[in-house]
């Protein structure tokens, strides 16, 4: 079993990096940065791309440009990486943690509707693991209540809902190019948007308050410097060439793995609605209906299959939010998922068919081992 390593690079990265190194511009004004912004935004079906040095500041940038601040509330899922929530807190607004829809690992639009108050300004939707959330239902809720829809699409490069790509539904979509992401440059991020005014303001804030057409030392608004370097853009241009092929490979391997395990009843995989027409497969997420999740993931790791036993807790259980600073709706689904769920990273699905078949065998053995251990432990009591 040969599970590929990540990140991957070859001479194409080296050539582009060398081109930057030999140029007089190593920073964000090298043409590679604009080239990558345009290509990636178009790929995600958006008109504009504003790159930044990671996918946390891009979320903060979106909230800043939308004027979200003290006294406002922003709805976020109870399960995500911490940046989804801290971006809201750092804007001065209050994150409101909302539950997931059963088996989707994504925000439940019904629960979102229940959480809306007169202070709500936006919904931050995450496409967990690359599987799109019910973005059309969330769009409808936002339209009805006059809220901004922001997509935290950090996992969803190339993912689609009815043929339309992640990041192109909300006023803005935020991507991460951090080391483990399916498109990566160690660190990096991008906001995509098709809203002229939003995009112009976001670019200006991220570039020290400058505006197009004015001199370098004219600053028209309170900005900062979030610019991506040319070295990151060089790596991203090379990685981007491989992304469609890698998505195809992962899609085929996930399909094969699920087929091989179709008789296994102890795992429920993250639901794939018919509207999900493409998936980055950043993570293959599942939950155990039987057996001990920690024993299962430990058995996988011992057999050489990388696996994470989910986040240790819901976002609002971080020490950061233990004394308030947030509003928490009832989240029974999210609480259950941190106990029974797991994910396999995308590199597991970048190998050949025999590797996927071997992964399937390891999964099957780890499952029976986790169930038998759970039964024997229970019988001791
Ligand atoms: C859902 C989500 N949002 C935001 C981020 C933040 O991205 P970055 O690490 O590039 O700051 C991540 C990173 O893992 C993430 O998973």
CSV table of C-alpha atoms and ligand atoms in Angstrom, one decimal:
chain,number,residue,atom,x,y,z
A,1,UNK,CA,0.0,0.0,0.0
A,2,UNK,CA,1.6,3.3,-1.1
A,3,UNK,CA,-0.3,6.3,0.2
A,4,UNK,CA,1.1,9.4,-1.6
A,5,UNK,CA,2.7,12.1,0.5
A,6,UNK,CA,1.5,15.7,0.5
A,7,UNK,CA,2.3,18.3,-0.7
A,8,UNK,CA,3.6,17.2,-4.1
A,9,UNK,CA,5.9,19.2,-6.4
A,10,UNK,CA,8.0,18.6,-9.5
A,11,UNK,CA,10.1,20.7,-11.9
A,12,UNK,CA,7.1,22.9,-12.8
A,13,UNK,CA,7.1,24.4,-9.3
A,14,UNK,CA,10.9,24.7,-9.4
A,15,UNK,CA,10.9,26.4,-12.8
A,16,UNK,CA,8.3,29.0,-11.7
A,17,UNK,CA,10.0,29.6,-8.4
A,18,UNK,CA,13.3,30.2,-10.2
A,19,UNK,CA,11.6,32.7,-12.6
A,20,UNK,CA,10.5,34.7,-9.5
A,21,UNK,CA,13.9,34.4,-7.9
A,22,UNK,CA,15.6,35.8,-11.0
A,23,UNK,CA,13.1,38.6,-11.3
A,24,UNK,CA,13.2,42.0,-9.6
A,25,UNK,CA,9.8,41.5,-8.0
A,26,UNK,CA,9.4,38.9,-5.3
A,27,UNK,CA,6.3,40.4,-3.7
A,28,UNK,CA,2.6,40.7,-4.5
A,29,UNK,CA,3.1,42.9,-7.6
A,30,UNK,CA,4.8,40.2,-9.7
A,31,UNK,CA,2.5,39.3,-12.6
A,32,UNK,CA,2.2,35.7,-11.3
A,33,UNK,CA,0.0,36.9,-8.5
A,34,UNK,CA,-2.6,38.6,-10.8
A,35,UNK,CA,-2.4,35.6,-13.2
A,36,UNK,CA,-3.2,33.2,-10.4
A,37,UNK,CA,-6.0,35.4,-9.0
A,38,UNK,CA,-7.7,35.6,-12.4
A,39,UNK,CA,-7.3,31.9,-13.2
A,40,UNK,CA,-8.5,30.7,-9.8
A,41,UNK,CA,-11.4,33.1,-9.6
A,42,UNK,CA,-12.6,32.1,-13.1
A,43,UNK,CA,-12.2,28.4,-12.1
A,44,UNK,CA,-14.5,29.0,-9.1
A,45,UNK,CA,-17.0,30.8,-11.4
A,46,UNK,CA,-16.3,34.2,-9.9
A,47,UNK,CA,-15.3,37.5,-11.6
A,48,UNK,CA,-12.6,38.6,-9.2
A,49,UNK,CA,-10.0,37.1,-7.0
A,50,UNK,CA,-8.2,38.9,-4.2
A,51,UNK,CA,-5.3,36.9,-2.8
A,52,UNK,CA,-3.9,37.2,0.7
A,53,UNK,CA,-1.4,35.4,2.8
A,54,UNK,CA,-3.8,32.9,4.3
A,55,UNK,CA,-7.4,31.8,4.5
A,56,UNK,CA,-8.0,33.3,8.0
A,57,UNK,CA,-7.3,36.9,7.0
A,58,UNK,CA,-9.5,36.5,3.9
A,59,UNK,CA,-12.4,35.8,6.2
A,60,UNK,CA,-11.5,38.8,8.3
A,61,UNK,CA,-11.2,40.9,5.2
A,62,UNK,CA,-14.7,39.9,4.0
A,63,UNK,CA,-16.3,40.9,7.3
A,64,UNK,CA,-14.3,44.2,7.4
A,65,UNK,CA,-15.4,45.2,3.9
A,66,UNK,CA,-19.0,44.4,4.7
A,67,UNK,CA,-18.9,46.7,7.7
A,68,UNK,CA,-19.7,43.9,10.2
A,69,UNK,CA,-18.7,45.1,13.6
A,70,UNK,CA,-19.6,45.5,17.3
A,71,UNK,CA,-23.2,44.7,18.1
A,72,UNK,CA,-23.7,42.5,15.0
A,73,UNK,CA,-24.2,38.7,15.0
A,74,UNK,CA,-22.9,36.3,12.4
A,75,UNK,CA,-24.2,32.7,12.1
A,76,UNK,CA,-21.5,30.0,11.9
A,77,UNK,CA,-21.6,26.2,12.1
A,78,UNK,CA,-20.8,24.6,15.4
A,79,UNK,CA,-18.2,22.4,13.6
A,80,UNK,CA,-15.4,24.0,11.6
A,81,UNK,CA,-11.8,25.1,12.0
A,82,UNK,CA,-11.5,27.9,14.5
A,83,UNK,CA,-10.9,30.7,12.0
A,84,UNK,CA,-14.5,30.6,10.8
A,85,UNK,CA,-15.5,31.8,14.3
A,86,UNK,CA,-12.5,33.9,15.3
A,87,UNK,CA,-12.8,36.0,12.1
A,88,UNK,CA,-16.3,37.0,13.4
A,89,UNK,CA,-15.0,37.7,17.0
A,90,UNK,CA,-12.1,39.8,15.7
A,91,UNK,CA,-14.5,41.9,13.7
A,92,UNK,CA,-16.2,42.8,17.0
A,93,UNK,CA,-19.4,40.9,16.1
A,94,UNK,CA,-20.7,37.9,18.0
A,95,UNK,CA,-20.5,34.4,16.4
A,96,UNK,CA,-23.7,32.5,16.8
A,97,UNK,CA,-23.1,28.7,16.7
A,98,UNK,CA,-25.7,26.7,14.9
A,99,UNK,CA,-26.2,22.9,14.5
A,100,UNK,CA,-25.6,20.7,11.5
A,101,UNK,CA,-28.1,18.8,9.5
A,102,UNK,CA,-27.9,15.1,10.3
A,103,UNK,CA,-25.3,13.2,8.2
A,104,UNK,CA,-24.3,16.3,6.2
A,105,UNK,CA,-21.7,17.7,8.6
A,106,UNK,CA,-22.9,21.0,7.2
A,107,UNK,CA,-25.1,23.9,8.5
A,108,UNK,CA,-28.8,23.0,8.8
A,109,UNK,CA,-30.8,25.8,7.1
A,110,UNK,CA,-33.8,25.2,9.4
A,111,UNK,CA,-31.6,25.7,12.5
A,112,UNK,CA,-30.1,28.8,10.8
A,113,UNK,CA,-33.5,30.4,10.4
A,114,UNK,CA,-34.3,29.8,14.1
A,115,UNK,CA,-31.1,31.5,15.1
A,116,UNK,CA,-31.8,34.8,13.3
A,117,UNK,CA,-32.4,38.0,15.4
A,118,UNK,CA,-32.6,41.7,14.6
A,119,UNK,CA,-28.8,41.8,15.1
A,120,UNK,CA,-27.9,39.1,12.6
A,121,UNK,CA,-26.0,40.5,9.6
A,122,UNK,CA,-24.5,37.4,7.9
A,123,UNK,CA,-24.3,33.7,7.6
A,124,UNK,CA,-20.9,32.1,7.2
A,125,UNK,CA,-21.4,28.8,5.4
A,126,UNK,CA,-18.6,26.1,5.4
A,127,UNK,CA,-18.5,23.3,2.8
A,128,UNK,CA,-17.1,20.8,5.2
A,129,UNK,CA,-14.5,18.4,3.8
A,130,UNK,CA,-15.3,19.7,0.3
A,131,UNK,CA,-19.0,18.6,0.2
A,132,UNK,CA,-21.1,21.6,-0.5
A,133,UNK,CA,-23.6,22.6,2.2
A,134,UNK,CA,-27.2,23.2,1.0
A,135,UNK,CA,-26.1,26.6,-0.4
A,136,UNK,CA,-29.4,27.3,-2.3
A,137,UNK,CA,-31.4,26.9,0.9
A,138,UNK,CA,-29.0,29.2,2.7
A,139,UNK,CA,-29.2,31.7,-0.1
A,140,UNK,CA,-33.0,31.7,0.3
A,141,UNK,CA,-32.8,32.3,4.0
A,142,UNK,CA,-30.3,35.1,3.5
A,143,UNK,CA,-32.4,36.7,0.8
A,144,UNK,CA,-35.5,36.6,3.0
A,145,UNK,CA,-33.8,38.2,6.0
A,146,UNK,CA,-31.6,40.6,4.1
A,147,UNK,CA,-28.4,38.9,5.3
A,148,UNK,CA,-25.0,38.6,3.6
A,149,UNK,CA,-24.0,35.1,2.7
A,150,UNK,CA,-20.3,34.5,3.0
A,151,UNK,CA,-18.8,31.1,2.0
A,152,UNK,CA,-15.9,29.8,3.9
A,153,UNK,CA,-14.8,27.5,1.1
A,154,UNK,CA,-11.4,26.7,2.6
A,155,UNK,CA,-12.1,23.0,1.8
A,156,UNK,CA,-14.0,23.3,-1.4
A,157,UNK,CA,-11.6,24.1,-4.4
A,158,UNK,CA,-13.5,22.8,-7.4
A,159,UNK,CA,-16.6,21.7,-5.5
A,160,UNK,CA,-19.9,22.3,-7.1
A,161,UNK,CA,-23.6,22.6,-6.4
A,162,UNK,CA,-25.7,22.0,-9.5
A,163,UNK,CA,-22.7,22.8,-11.7
A,164,UNK,CA,-21.9,26.1,-9.9
A,165,UNK,CA,-18.7,26.3,-8.0
A,166,UNK,CA,-18.1,27.0,-4.3
A,167,UNK,CA,-17.5,30.6,-3.5
A,168,UNK,CA,-19.7,31.9,-6.3
A,169,UNK,CA,-22.9,31.9,-4.4
A,170,UNK,CA,-22.3,34.3,-1.6
A,171,UNK,CA,-21.2,38.0,-1.8
A,172,UNK,CA,-17.7,36.5,-1.2
A,173,UNK,CA,-16.1,33.0,-1.0
A,174,UNK,CA,-12.9,32.5,1.0
A,175,UNK,CA,-10.3,29.9,0.1
A,176,UNK,CA,-7.2,28.6,2.0
A,177,UNK,CA,-4.0,27.4,0.3
A,178,UNK,CA,-2.5,26.2,3.6
A,179,UNK,CA,-0.1,23.2,3.5
A,180,UNK,CA,-2.8,20.5,3.8
A,181,UNK,CA,-5.3,21.9,1.4
A,182,UNK,CA,-5.9,20.4,-2.1
A,183,UNK,CA,-4.4,23.5,-3.7
A,184,UNK,CA,-1.5,24.7,-1.5
A,185,UNK,CA,1.5,26.9,-1.2
A,186,UNK,CA,2.3,26.3,2.5
A,187,UNK,CA,0.2,29.3,3.4
A,188,UNK,CA,-2.1,31.4,1.2
A,189,UNK,CA,-5.7,32.4,0.7
A,190,UNK,CA,-8.1,34.1,-1.7
A,191,UNK,CA,-11.4,35.9,-1.6
A,192,UNK,CA,-13.5,35.5,-4.7
A,193,UNK,CA,-16.5,37.6,-5.6
A,194,UNK,CA,-18.5,38.7,-8.5
A,195,UNK,CA,-19.7,41.9,-6.8
A,196,UNK,CA,-17.8,44.9,-8.4
A,197,UNK,CA,-18.0,47.2,-5.4
A,198,UNK,CA,-17.1,44.5,-2.8
A,199,UNK,CA,-14.2,43.3,-4.9
A,200,UNK,CA,-12.8,46.7,-5.4
A,201,UNK,CA,-13.0,47.5,-1.7
A,202,UNK,CA,-11.5,44.2,-0.7
A,203,UNK,CA,-8.6,44.7,-3.0
A,204,UNK,CA,-8.0,48.2,-1.7
A,205,UNK,CA,-8.2,47.1,2.0
A,206,UNK,CA,-5.8,44.2,1.3
A,207,UNK,CA,-3.4,46.6,-0.5
A,208,UNK,CA,-2.9,49.4,2.1
A,209,UNK,CA,-6.0,51.3,1.0
A,210,UNK,CA,-4.7,52.0,-2.5
A,211,UNK,CA,-7.1,52.2,-5.4
A,212,UNK,CA,-6.5,51.4,-9.1
A,213,UNK,CA,-5.4,54.3,-11.2
A,214,UNK,CA,-4.0,56.4,-8.3
A,215,UNK,CA,-0.4,56.8,-7.3
A,216,UNK,CA,1.4,54.3,-5.0
A,217,UNK,CA,1.3,56.7,-2.1
A,218,UNK,CA,-2.4,57.6,-2.2
A,219,UNK,CA,-4.4,55.7,0.4
A,220,UNK,CA,-8.1,56.4,0.3
A,221,UNK,CA,-9.3,54.1,3.1
A,222,UNK,CA,-8.1,52.3,6.2
A,223,UNK,CA,-6.2,49.4,4.7
A,224,UNK,CA,-3.5,46.9,5.6
A,225,UNK,CA,-1.1,44.6,3.7
A,226,UNK,CA,-2.4,41.1,3.2
A,227,UNK,CA,-0.6,40.5,-0.1
A,228,UNK,CA,0.4,37.1,-1.2
A,229,UNK,CA,4.1,36.8,-2.3
A,230,UNK,CA,5.2,35.9,-5.8
A,231,UNK,CA,6.8,32.7,-4.5
A,232,UNK,CA,3.4,31.5,-3.2
A,233,UNK,CA,1.8,32.4,-6.5
A,234,UNK,CA,4.5,30.5,-8.5
A,235,UNK,CA,3.8,27.4,-6.5
A,236,UNK,CA,0.0,27.8,-6.8
A,237,UNK,CA,0.2,28.2,-10.6
A,238,UNK,CA,2.0,24.9,-10.8
A,239,UNK,CA,-0.3,23.2,-8.3
A,240,UNK,CA,-3.4,24.5,-10.1
A,241,UNK,CA,-2.4,22.7,-13.3
A,242,UNK,CA,-2.7,19.4,-11.4
A,243,UNK,CA,-5.9,20.1,-9.4
A,244,UNK,CA,-8.6,18.9,-11.9
A,245,UNK,CA,-6.7,15.6,-12.5
A,246,UNK,CA,-6.3,15.1,-8.8
A,247,UNK,CA,-10.0,15.8,-8.2
A,248,UNK,CA,-10.8,13.2,-10.8
A,249,UNK,CA,-8.5,10.6,-9.2
A,250,UNK,CA,-9.9,11.2,-5.7
A,251,UNK,CA,-13.5,11.0,-7.0
A,252,UNK,CA,-12.8,7.6,-8.6
A,253,UNK,CA,-11.0,6.3,-5.5
A,254,UNK,CA,-13.7,7.4,-3.1
A,255,UNK,CA,-16.3,5.8,-5.3
A,256,UNK,CA,-14.2,2.6,-5.4
A,257,UNK,CA,-13.7,2.6,-1.6
A,258,UNK,CA,-17.4,3.1,-0.9
A,259,UNK,CA,-18.2,0.3,-3.3
A,260,UNK,CA,-15.8,-2.1,-1.6
A,261,UNK,CA,-17.3,-1.2,1.7
A,262,UNK,CA,-21.0,-1.1,0.6
A,263,UNK,CA,-21.9,-4.1,2.8
A,264,UNK,CA,-20.4,-2.4,5.9
A,265,UNK,CA,-23.1,-1.1,8.1
A,266,UNK,CA,-21.0,0.4,10.9
A,267,UNK,CA,-20.1,3.5,8.9
A,268,UNK,CA,-22.3,6.2,7.6
A,269,UNK,CA,-20.4,8.4,5.1
A,270,UNK,CA,-21.1,12.2,4.8
A,271,UNK,CA,-24.3,12.5,2.7
A,272,UNK,CA,-23.7,13.5,-0.9
A,273,UNK,CA,-26.9,15.3,-2.1
A,274,UNK,CA,-27.7,14.9,-5.8
A,275,UNK,CA,-27.0,18.7,-6.2
A,276,UNK,CA,-23.3,18.0,-5.3
A,277,UNK,CA,-22.0,17.7,-8.9
A,278,UNK,CA,-18.4,17.9,-7.9
A,279,UNK,CA,-16.4,17.5,-4.7
A,280,UNK,CA,-12.8,18.4,-4.0
A,281,UNK,CA,-12.7,15.4,-1.6
A,282,UNK,CA,-10.5,17.4,0.8
A,283,UNK,CA,-11.7,14.9,3.4
A,284,UNK,CA,-13.7,11.7,3.3
A,285,UNK,CA,-15.8,12.1,6.4
A,286,UNK,CA,-17.8,9.3,8.1
A,287,UNK,CA,-19.3,8.4,11.4
A,288,UNK,CA,-19.5,5.1,13.3
A,289,UNK,CA,-22.8,3.7,14.3
A,290,UNK,CA,-21.2,0.9,16.3
A,291,UNK,CA,-17.8,0.4,18.0
A,292,UNK,CA,-15.2,2.6,19.5
A,293,UNK,CA,-14.2,5.5,17.3
A,294,UNK,CA,-10.9,6.1,18.9
A,295,UNK,CA,-9.9,2.4,18.7
A,296,UNK,CA,-10.9,2.4,15.1
A,297,UNK,CA,-8.8,5.5,14.1
A,298,UNK,CA,-5.9,4.1,16.2
A,299,UNK,CA,-6.1,0.8,14.3
A,300,UNK,CA,-6.1,2.7,11.0
A,301,UNK,CA,-3.1,4.8,12.0
A,302,UNK,CA,-1.2,1.7,13.2
A,303,UNK,CA,-1.8,0.1,9.8
A,304,UNK,CA,-0.4,3.2,8.0
A,305,UNK,CA,-3.7,4.8,6.9
A,306,UNK,CA,-3.8,8.5,8.1
A,307,UNK,CA,-7.0,9.3,9.8
A,308,UNK,CA,-8.2,12.0,12.2
A,309,UNK,CA,-10.8,11.2,15.0
A,310,UNK,CA,-12.6,14.5,14.2
A,311,UNK,CA,-12.2,17.8,16.1
A,312,UNK,CA,-12.0,17.2,19.9
A,313,UNK,CA,-15.1,19.4,20.5
A,314,UNK,CA,-17.5,21.8,19.0
A,315,UNK,CA,-16.1,25.3,18.4
A,316,UNK,CA,-17.9,26.9,21.3
A,317,UNK,CA,-16.3,24.5,23.8
A,318,UNK,CA,-12.9,26.1,23.1
A,319,UNK,CA,-11.5,27.9,26.1
A,320,UNK,CA,-11.7,31.1,24.0
A,321,UNK,CA,-15.5,31.0,24.2
A,322,UNK,CA,-15.8,29.5,27.7
A,323,UNK,CA,-16.7,32.8,29.3
A,324,UNK,CA,-19.0,34.0,26.5
A,325,UNK,CA,-18.3,36.2,23.5
A,326,UNK,CA,-20.7,34.0,21.5
A,327,UNK,CA,-24.3,32.8,21.4
A,328,UNK,CA,-24.9,29.1,21.2
A,329,UNK,CA,-28.0,27.4,19.8
A,330,UNK,CA,-28.7,23.8,20.8
A,331,UNK,CA,-26.3,21.6,18.8
A,332,UNK,CA,-27.1,17.9,19.5
A,333,UNK,CA,-26.0,16.8,16.1
A,334,UNK,CA,-22.6,18.5,16.2
A,335,UNK,CA,-22.1,17.2,19.8
A,336,UNK,CA,-22.7,13.6,18.6
A,337,UNK,CA,-20.4,14.0,15.6
A,338,UNK,CA,-17.3,14.9,17.8
A,339,UNK,CA,-17.8,11.6,19.6
A,340,UNK,CA,-18.5,9.3,16.7
A,341,UNK,CA,-16.9,10.7,13.5
A,342,UNK,CA,-13.6,10.6,11.7
A,343,UNK,CA,-12.0,11.7,8.5
A,344,UNK,CA,-9.4,10.5,6.0
A,345,UNK,CA,-7.3,13.2,4.3
A,346,UNK,CA,-7.3,13.7,0.5
A,347,UNK,CA,-3.9,12.1,0.0
A,348,UNK,CA,-5.3,8.7,0.9
A,349,UNK,CA,-7.3,8.9,-2.4
A,350,UNK,CA,-4.4,10.1,-4.7
A,351,UNK,CA,-3.0,6.6,-5.1
A,352,UNK,CA,-3.8,3.8,-7.6
A,353,UNK,CA,-6.7,1.3,-7.4
A,354,UNK,CA,-4.7,-1.4,-5.6
A,355,UNK,CA,-3.8,1.2,-2.9
A,356,UNK,CA,-7.5,2.1,-2.5
A,357,UNK,CA,-8.4,-1.7,-2.3
A,358,UNK,CA,-5.7,-2.1,0.4
A,359,UNK,CA,-7.1,0.9,2.3
A,360,UNK,CA,-10.6,-0.7,2.1
A,361,UNK,CA,-9.2,-3.9,3.7
A,362,UNK,CA,-7.5,-1.9,6.5
A,363,UNK,CA,-10.8,-0.1,7.2
A,364,UNK,CA,-12.7,-3.3,7.3
A,365,UNK,CA,-10.3,-4.9,9.8
A,366,UNK,CA,-10.1,-1.7,11.9
A,367,UNK,CA,-13.9,-1.7,12.1
A,368,UNK,CA,-14.2,-5.3,13.2
A,369,UNK,CA,-11.4,-4.7,15.8
A,370,UNK,CA,-13.2,-1.6,17.1
A,371,UNK,CA,-16.5,-3.4,17.5
A,372,UNK,CA,-15.1,-6.5,19.1
A,373,UNK,CA,-13.0,-4.5,21.6
A,374,UNK,CA,-16.1,-2.4,22.4
A,375,UNK,CA,-18.2,-5.5,23.0
A,376,UNK,CA,-15.6,-7.2,25.2
A,377,UNK,CA,-15.0,-4.0,27.2
A,378,UNK,CA,-18.8,-3.7,27.7
A,379,UNK,CA,-19.0,-7.3,28.8
A,380,UNK,CA,-16.5,-6.7,31.5
A,381,UNK,CA,-18.9,-4.3,33.1
B,1,LIG,C1,-12.9,25.8,7.3
B,1,LIG,C2,-11.6,26.6,7.4
B,1,LIG,N1,-11.7,27.9,7.4
B,1,LIG,C3,-10.6,28.7,7.4
B,1,LIG,C4,-9.4,28.1,7.5
B,1,LIG,C5,-8.2,29.0,7.7
B,1,LIG,O1,-7.3,28.9,6.7
B,1,LIG,P1,-5.7,29.2,6.8
B,1,LIG,O2,-5.1,28.1,7.6
B,1,LIG,O3,-5.2,29.4,5.5
B,1,LIG,O4,-5.6,30.5,7.6
B,1,LIG,C6,-9.2,26.7,7.5
B,1,LIG,C7,-7.9,26.1,7.6
B,1,LIG,O5,-7.7,24.9,7.9
B,1,LIG,C8,-10.4,25.9,7.5
B,1,LIG,O6,-10.4,24.6,7.5
